[in-house]
Short mmCIF file of C-alpha atoms in Angstrom, two decimals:
data_model
loop_
_atom_site.label_atom_id
_atom_site.label_comp_id
_atom_site.label_asym_id
_atom_site.label_seq_id
_atom_site.Cartn_x
_atom_site.Cartn_y
_atom_site.Cartn_z
CA MET A 888 0.00 0.00 0.00
CA PHE A 889 1.40 3.37 -1.03
CA ARG A 890 -0.20 6.61 0.07
CA PHE A 891 0.68 10.04 1.36
CA LEU A 892 -0.05 10.79 4.98
CA GLN A 893 0.40 14.45 4.06
CA SER A 894 -0.54 15.50 0.55
CA CYS A 895 1.75 18.52 0.42
CA CYS A 896 4.07 17.09 -2.23
CA LEU A 897 1.49 16.16 -4.82
CA ALA A 898 -1.39 18.49 -4.05
CA ASN A 899 -0.38 20.65 -7.01
CA PRO A 900 2.33 18.79 -8.94
CA ASN A 901 2.83 21.65 -11.37
CA GLN A 902 3.90 23.89 -8.47
CA LEU A 903 6.01 21.48 -6.47
CA PRO A 904 8.00 23.58 -3.97
CA ALA A 905 11.78 23.67 -4.12
CA THR A 906 11.96 21.75 -0.84
CA GLU A 907 9.13 20.01 0.99
CA ASP A 908 8.98 17.47 3.83
CA CYS A 909 6.31 14.79 3.80
CA SER A 910 5.49 11.40 5.32
CA ILE A 911 4.67 8.46 3.10
CA ASP A 912 3.07 5.13 3.94
CA VAL A 913 4.76 2.37 1.96
CA GLY A 914 3.34 -0.59 3.84
CA LEU A 915 6.08 -0.81 6.46
CA PRO A 916 5.55 -0.79 10.25
CA ARG A 917 6.13 2.98 10.29
CA PRO A 918 5.73 5.73 7.67
CA LEU A 919 8.88 7.09 6.08
CA GLY A 920 9.85 10.75 6.14
CA VAL A 921 10.94 12.15 2.79
CA ARG A 922 12.21 15.50 1.63
CA VAL A 923 11.59 16.48 -1.98
CA TYR A 924 13.98 18.86 -3.75
CA GLY A 925 13.41 20.51 -7.11
CA LYS A 926 10.46 21.25 -9.34
CA ARG A 927 8.56 19.09 -11.78
CA ARG A 928 9.56 19.93 -15.34
CA ALA A 929 10.06 18.34 -18.72
CA GLY A 930 13.28 16.38 -18.96
CA ALA A 931 13.97 16.21 -15.22
CA ALA A 932 15.40 13.01 -13.78
CA LEU A 933 13.96 11.57 -10.56
CA VAL A 934 16.53 10.52 -7.96
CA VAL A 935 15.74 8.57 -4.79
CA HIS A 936 18.49 9.46 -2.32
CA PHE A 937 19.73 7.92 0.95
CA HIS A 938 21.86 9.81 3.49
CA GLY A 939 24.96 8.53 5.26
CA GLY A 940 25.58 7.89 8.95
CA ALA A 941 27.09 4.39 9.11
CA PHE A 942 23.57 2.91 9.39
CA VAL A 943 23.17 4.18 12.96
CA SER A 944 22.82 7.94 12.55
CA GLY A 945 21.97 10.60 10.00
CA SER A 946 18.83 12.37 8.90
CA LEU A 947 17.25 14.34 6.09
CA ASP A 948 19.23 17.33 7.32
CA SER A 949 22.58 15.53 7.23
CA GLY A 950 21.83 14.31 3.71
CA ALA A 951 21.04 17.79 2.43
CA THR A 952 24.45 18.52 0.88
CA VAL A 953 24.36 15.64 -1.59
CA ALA A 954 20.61 15.95 -2.19
CA ARG A 955 20.92 19.64 -3.09
CA LEU A 956 23.86 18.98 -5.40
CA LEU A 957 21.77 16.37 -7.22
CA ALA A 958 18.87 18.82 -7.47
CA ASP A 959 21.19 21.56 -8.75
CA ALA A 960 22.37 19.09 -11.41
CA GLY A 961 18.83 18.98 -12.82
CA ALA A 962 17.04 16.25 -10.86
CA VAL A 963 13.98 16.12 -8.67
CA VAL A 964 15.30 14.42 -5.54
CA VAL A 965 13.34 12.37 -3.03
CA SER A 966 15.59 12.02 0.02
CA VAL A 967 14.50 9.22 2.36
CA ASP A 968 14.69 9.09 6.17
CA TYR A 969 15.13 5.32 6.52
CA PRO A 970 15.05 3.34 9.82
CA LEU A 971 18.35 3.27 11.70
CA ALA A 972 20.22 0.49 13.49
CA PRO A 973 20.70 -0.89 16.06
CA ALA A 974 16.99 -0.41 16.82
CA ASP A 975 16.21 -1.48 13.25
CA PRO A 976 19.01 -3.74 11.96
CA PHE A 977 19.26 -5.33 8.52
CA PRO A 978 17.04 -5.74 6.54
CA ALA A 979 14.85 -2.87 7.80
CA ALA A 980 16.73 -0.09 6.00
CA VAL A 981 17.01 -2.08 2.76
CA ASP A 982 13.31 -2.90 2.80
CA ALA A 983 12.54 0.78 3.34
CA ALA A 984 14.90 1.80 0.53
CA TYR A 985 13.30 -0.54 -1.97
CA ALA A 986 9.77 0.40 -0.89
CA ALA A 987 10.62 4.09 -1.34
CA LEU A 988 12.03 3.33 -4.78
CA GLN A 989 8.80 1.59 -5.79
CA TRP A 990 6.78 4.48 -4.41
CA ALA A 991 8.77 7.01 -6.42
CA TRP A 992 8.50 4.92 -9.59
CA ARG A 993 4.71 4.83 -9.38
CA ARG A 994 4.61 8.61 -8.96
CA ARG A 995 7.47 9.63 -11.23
CA ALA A 996 5.30 11.57 -13.68
CA ARG A 997 3.72 13.62 -10.91
CA LEU A 998 6.98 14.14 -9.05
CA ALA A 999 9.39 14.89 -11.89
CA GLY A 1000 7.48 14.91 -15.18
CA GLN A 1001 6.22 12.60 -17.89
CA GLY A 1002 8.83 10.03 -18.87
CA ALA A 1003 11.19 10.90 -16.03
CA ALA A 1004 14.12 8.48 -15.73
CA LEU A 1005 14.53 6.97 -12.26
CA PHE A 1006 17.88 6.91 -10.44
CA VAL A 1007 19.03 5.82 -7.01
CA ALA A 1008 21.81 7.56 -5.10
CA GLY A 1009 23.47 7.61 -1.71
CA GLU A 1010 26.59 8.41 0.25
CA GLU A 1011 28.43 6.13 2.71
CA ALA A 1012 25.76 3.88 4.35
CA GLY A 1013 23.29 5.46 1.95
CA GLY A 1014 25.52 4.29 -0.88
CA ASN A 1015 25.17 0.77 0.47
CA LEU A 1016 21.37 1.12 0.45
CA ALA A 1017 21.39 2.58 -3.05
CA ALA A 1018 23.52 -0.32 -4.33
CA ALA A 1019 21.28 -2.84 -2.55
CA ALA A 1020 18.14 -1.23 -3.94
CA ALA A 1021 19.64 -1.49 -7.44
CA LEU A 1022 20.28 -5.21 -6.84
CA MET A 1023 16.70 -5.69 -5.64
CA ALA A 1024 15.26 -3.80 -8.61
CA ARG A 1025 17.18 -6.07 -10.96
CA ASP A 1026 16.24 -9.26 -9.10
CA ARG A 1027 12.54 -8.35 -8.86
CA LEU A 1028 12.40 -6.91 -12.38
CA ALA A 1029 11.06 -3.58 -11.11
CA PRO A 1030 11.28 -0.70 -10.97
CA ARG A 1031 13.33 0.08 -14.04
CA LEU A 1032 16.40 2.09 -13.05
CA ALA A 1033 18.27 4.39 -15.39
CA GLY A 1034 21.30 4.54 -13.10
CA GLN A 1035 22.85 4.43 -9.65
CA ILE A 1036 25.10 7.07 -8.08
CA LEU A 1037 27.28 5.83 -5.20
CA LEU A 1038 29.47 8.19 -3.21
CA SER A 1039 32.02 6.58 -0.91
CA PRO A 1040 29.69 3.60 -0.37
CA MET A 1041 29.99 1.20 2.57
CA LEU A 1042 30.07 -2.13 0.75
CA ASP A 1043 32.16 -4.57 2.82
CA PRO A 1044 32.16 -4.94 6.63
CA CYS A 1045 35.67 -6.41 6.76
CA LEU A 1046 37.24 -2.93 6.65
CA GLY A 1047 40.56 -4.52 5.78
CA THR A 1048 41.61 -2.43 2.80
CA ALA A 1049 44.75 -0.35 2.59
CA SER A 1050 42.72 2.87 2.45
CA VAL A 1051 41.06 2.01 5.78
CA ARG A 1052 44.43 1.19 7.33
CA ARG A 1053 45.84 4.50 6.09
CA SER A 1054 43.00 6.46 7.68
CA ASP A 1055 43.22 7.96 11.14
CA GLN A 1056 40.43 5.78 12.48
CA GLY A 1057 41.66 3.01 14.74
CA PRO A 1058 39.67 -0.24 14.92
CA ALA A 1059 38.22 0.49 18.36
CA ALA A 1060 37.11 4.02 17.52
CA CYS A 1061 36.17 3.54 13.88
CA PRO A 1062 32.59 4.76 13.32
CA LEU A 1063 32.36 2.56 10.23
CA ALA A 1064 33.04 -0.57 12.31
CA ARG A 1065 30.53 0.48 14.95
CA GLY A 1066 27.99 1.09 12.25
CA TRP A 1067 28.45 -2.32 10.67
CA CYS A 1068 28.16 -4.01 14.08
CA GLY A 1069 24.91 -2.20 14.76
CA TYR A 1070 23.49 -2.92 11.32
CA LEU A 1071 24.24 -6.61 10.90
CA ARG A 1072 22.41 -9.09 13.15
CA GLY A 1073 25.32 -11.51 12.99
CA PRO A 1074 27.86 -13.17 10.69
CA ALA A 1075 25.14 -14.72 8.51
CA ALA A 1076 23.72 -11.32 7.60
CA ALA A 1077 27.14 -10.22 6.35
CA GLU A 1078 26.91 -12.82 3.60
CA HIS A 1079 23.65 -11.48 2.18
CA PRO A 1080 24.24 -9.45 -1.01
CA TYR A 1081 21.59 -6.90 -0.02
CA ALA A 1082 23.49 -6.26 3.23
CA THR A 1083 26.97 -6.25 1.69
CA PRO A 1084 26.69 -5.48 -2.06
CA GLY A 1085 30.47 -5.51 -2.34
CA ARG A 1086 30.38 -9.27 -1.76
CA SER A 1087 27.64 -9.99 -4.28
CA THR A 1088 28.65 -12.72 -6.70
CA ARG A 1089 26.14 -11.68 -9.36
CA LEU A 1090 26.35 -8.13 -10.67
CA ALA A 1091 25.38 -8.54 -14.33
CA GLY A 1092 22.30 -6.70 -15.45
CA LEU A 1093 22.56 -3.85 -12.96
CA ALA A 1094 21.77 -0.26 -13.89
CA PRO A 1095 24.65 1.91 -15.13
CA ALA A 1096 26.69 3.28 -12.24
CA LEU A 1097 28.68 6.34 -11.27
CA LEU A 1098 30.98 5.84 -8.27
CA ILE A 1099 32.89 8.68 -6.65
CA THR A 1100 35.47 8.52 -3.89
CA ALA A 1101 38.51 10.52 -2.75
CA ASP A 1102 42.20 9.91 -2.22
CA ASP A 1103 41.83 10.43 1.55
CA ASP A 1104 38.60 8.42 1.80
CA PRO A 1105 38.84 5.29 4.02
CA LEU A 1106 36.31 3.67 1.66
CA ARG A 1107 38.35 4.45 -1.44
CA ASP A 1108 39.65 0.95 -2.09
CA GLU A 1109 36.34 -0.87 -1.66
CA THR A 1110 34.67 1.73 -3.89
CA LEU A 1111 37.20 1.15 -6.66
CA ALA A 1112 36.99 -2.62 -6.17
CA TYR A 1113 33.25 -2.39 -6.81
CA VAL A 1114 33.93 -0.31 -9.92
CA HIS A 1115 36.23 -3.07 -11.18
CA ARG A 1116 33.72 -5.84 -10.47
CA LEU A 1117 30.87 -3.94 -12.13
CA GLY A 1118 33.03 -3.51 -15.21
CA GLU A 1119 33.85 -7.22 -15.26
CA ALA A 1120 30.10 -7.91 -15.19
CA ASP A 1121 29.63 -5.63 -18.24
CA VAL A 1122 27.73 -3.01 -16.25
CA PRO A 1123 28.33 0.47 -17.72
CA VAL A 1124 30.33 2.16 -14.98
CA SER A 1125 32.38 5.29 -14.54
CA GLU A 1126 34.38 6.43 -11.55
CA PHE A 1127 36.10 9.53 -10.28
CA VAL A 1128 38.61 9.94 -7.45
CA LEU A 1129 38.73 13.40 -5.89
CA PRO A 1130 42.17 14.67 -4.88
CA ALA A 1131 42.89 15.01 -1.17
CA PRO A 1132 42.17 16.62 1.16
CA THR A 1133 38.38 16.22 1.23
CA GLY A 1134 37.43 14.81 4.64
CA TRP A 1135 35.21 12.19 2.96
CA PRO A 1136 32.95 10.52 3.90
CA ALA A 1137 32.19 12.36 7.16
CA VAL A 1138 32.16 15.80 5.55
CA LEU A 1139 29.36 14.73 3.21
CA GLN A 1140 27.01 14.90 6.17
CA GLU A 1141 27.97 18.44 7.09
CA PRO A 1142 26.01 21.49 5.84
CA ALA A 1143 26.99 22.77 2.44
CA SER A 1144 29.41 25.66 2.47
CA LEU A 1145 31.41 27.76 0.06
CA GLY A 1146 35.02 26.89 -0.54
CA ARG A 1147 34.69 23.15 -1.14
CA PRO A 1148 36.16 22.64 -4.61
CA TRP A 1149 34.77 19.13 -4.86
CA GLU A 1150 31.16 20.38 -4.68
CA GLU A 1151 31.45 21.96 -8.12
CA GLU A 1152 33.14 18.83 -9.43
CA LEU A 1153 30.36 16.65 -8.02
CA GLY A 1154 27.71 18.81 -9.61
CA THR A 1155 29.37 18.48 -13.01
CA ARG A 1156 29.74 14.71 -12.67
CA PHE A 1157 26.12 14.34 -11.53
CA ALA A 1158 24.74 16.42 -14.38
CA THR A 1159 26.75 14.54 -17.01
CA PHE A 1160 25.76 11.13 -15.67
CA LEU A 1161 22.07 12.01 -15.34
CA VAL A 1162 21.94 13.19 -18.95
CA ARG A 1163 23.93 10.29 -20.42
CA ALA A 1164 22.17 7.56 -18.45
CA GLY A 1165 18.81 9.17 -19.13
CA ARG A 1166 19.51 9.16 -22.86
CA ARG A 1167 20.59 5.52 -22.71
CA GLU A 1168 17.35 4.70 -20.92
CA SER A 1169 15.31 6.48 -23.62
CA VAL A 1170 17.10 4.51 -26.35
CA ASP A 1171 16.57 1.21 -24.54
CA LEU A 1172 12.85 1.90 -24.17
CA ALA A 1173 12.42 2.98 -27.78
#
């Protein structure tokens, strides 16, 4: 069952406000909060976005930097306030992510415009959820995704890469490790591809992907490993590594501010990918 608890977002779809908070009922135990960025217009992409926070923290506010950059790149963005661990461990957040994706797909014309291409995006833990939602969409044959945008995604709970070891986060104090422990119920959950997309053994047929990381990002190596595996599975994929220093991924949850050179770079990469993947989607549907 999919319905608005508050009709603010769709009451007048031709005058969708630049930013609006709503609650949606997607058939889960609790409604989901969403924040919609951008205005319905011809040619706009529709992006379902998930914030970071290592699965145990984060909010619509902390996801605003990436969501606004996506909106500035020409998309209507639905940012989702998914359930957090440890109160709601795997698969609660993944189920919410996929349900929100289905909800957006059914309302894409009213949210973004007729024929809007659907994308999924996320940073850090949100990148994990975006990647998992893309896997679920492929496995369940719906909804049809034009692309996935993953920024510094958390894909593997082992945290044994060289980029993690080079970071300043020790094992005991590492927020990524604490997040994984809170999110996964136990060792068995870590083997599920929807919990750890980086370990998935079947990646063929996924939507085209854009992955972005940074030289000083602890998640750099697992991001690039996923790029490599997507390419081996013949998934159209492009990547970009921002030069240090960036402070990724933690800085992605901070309010947007002037003076971050990577924000302009992200906007350019987003806009290019949205246009190219949207065109590919139009050709495939023709």
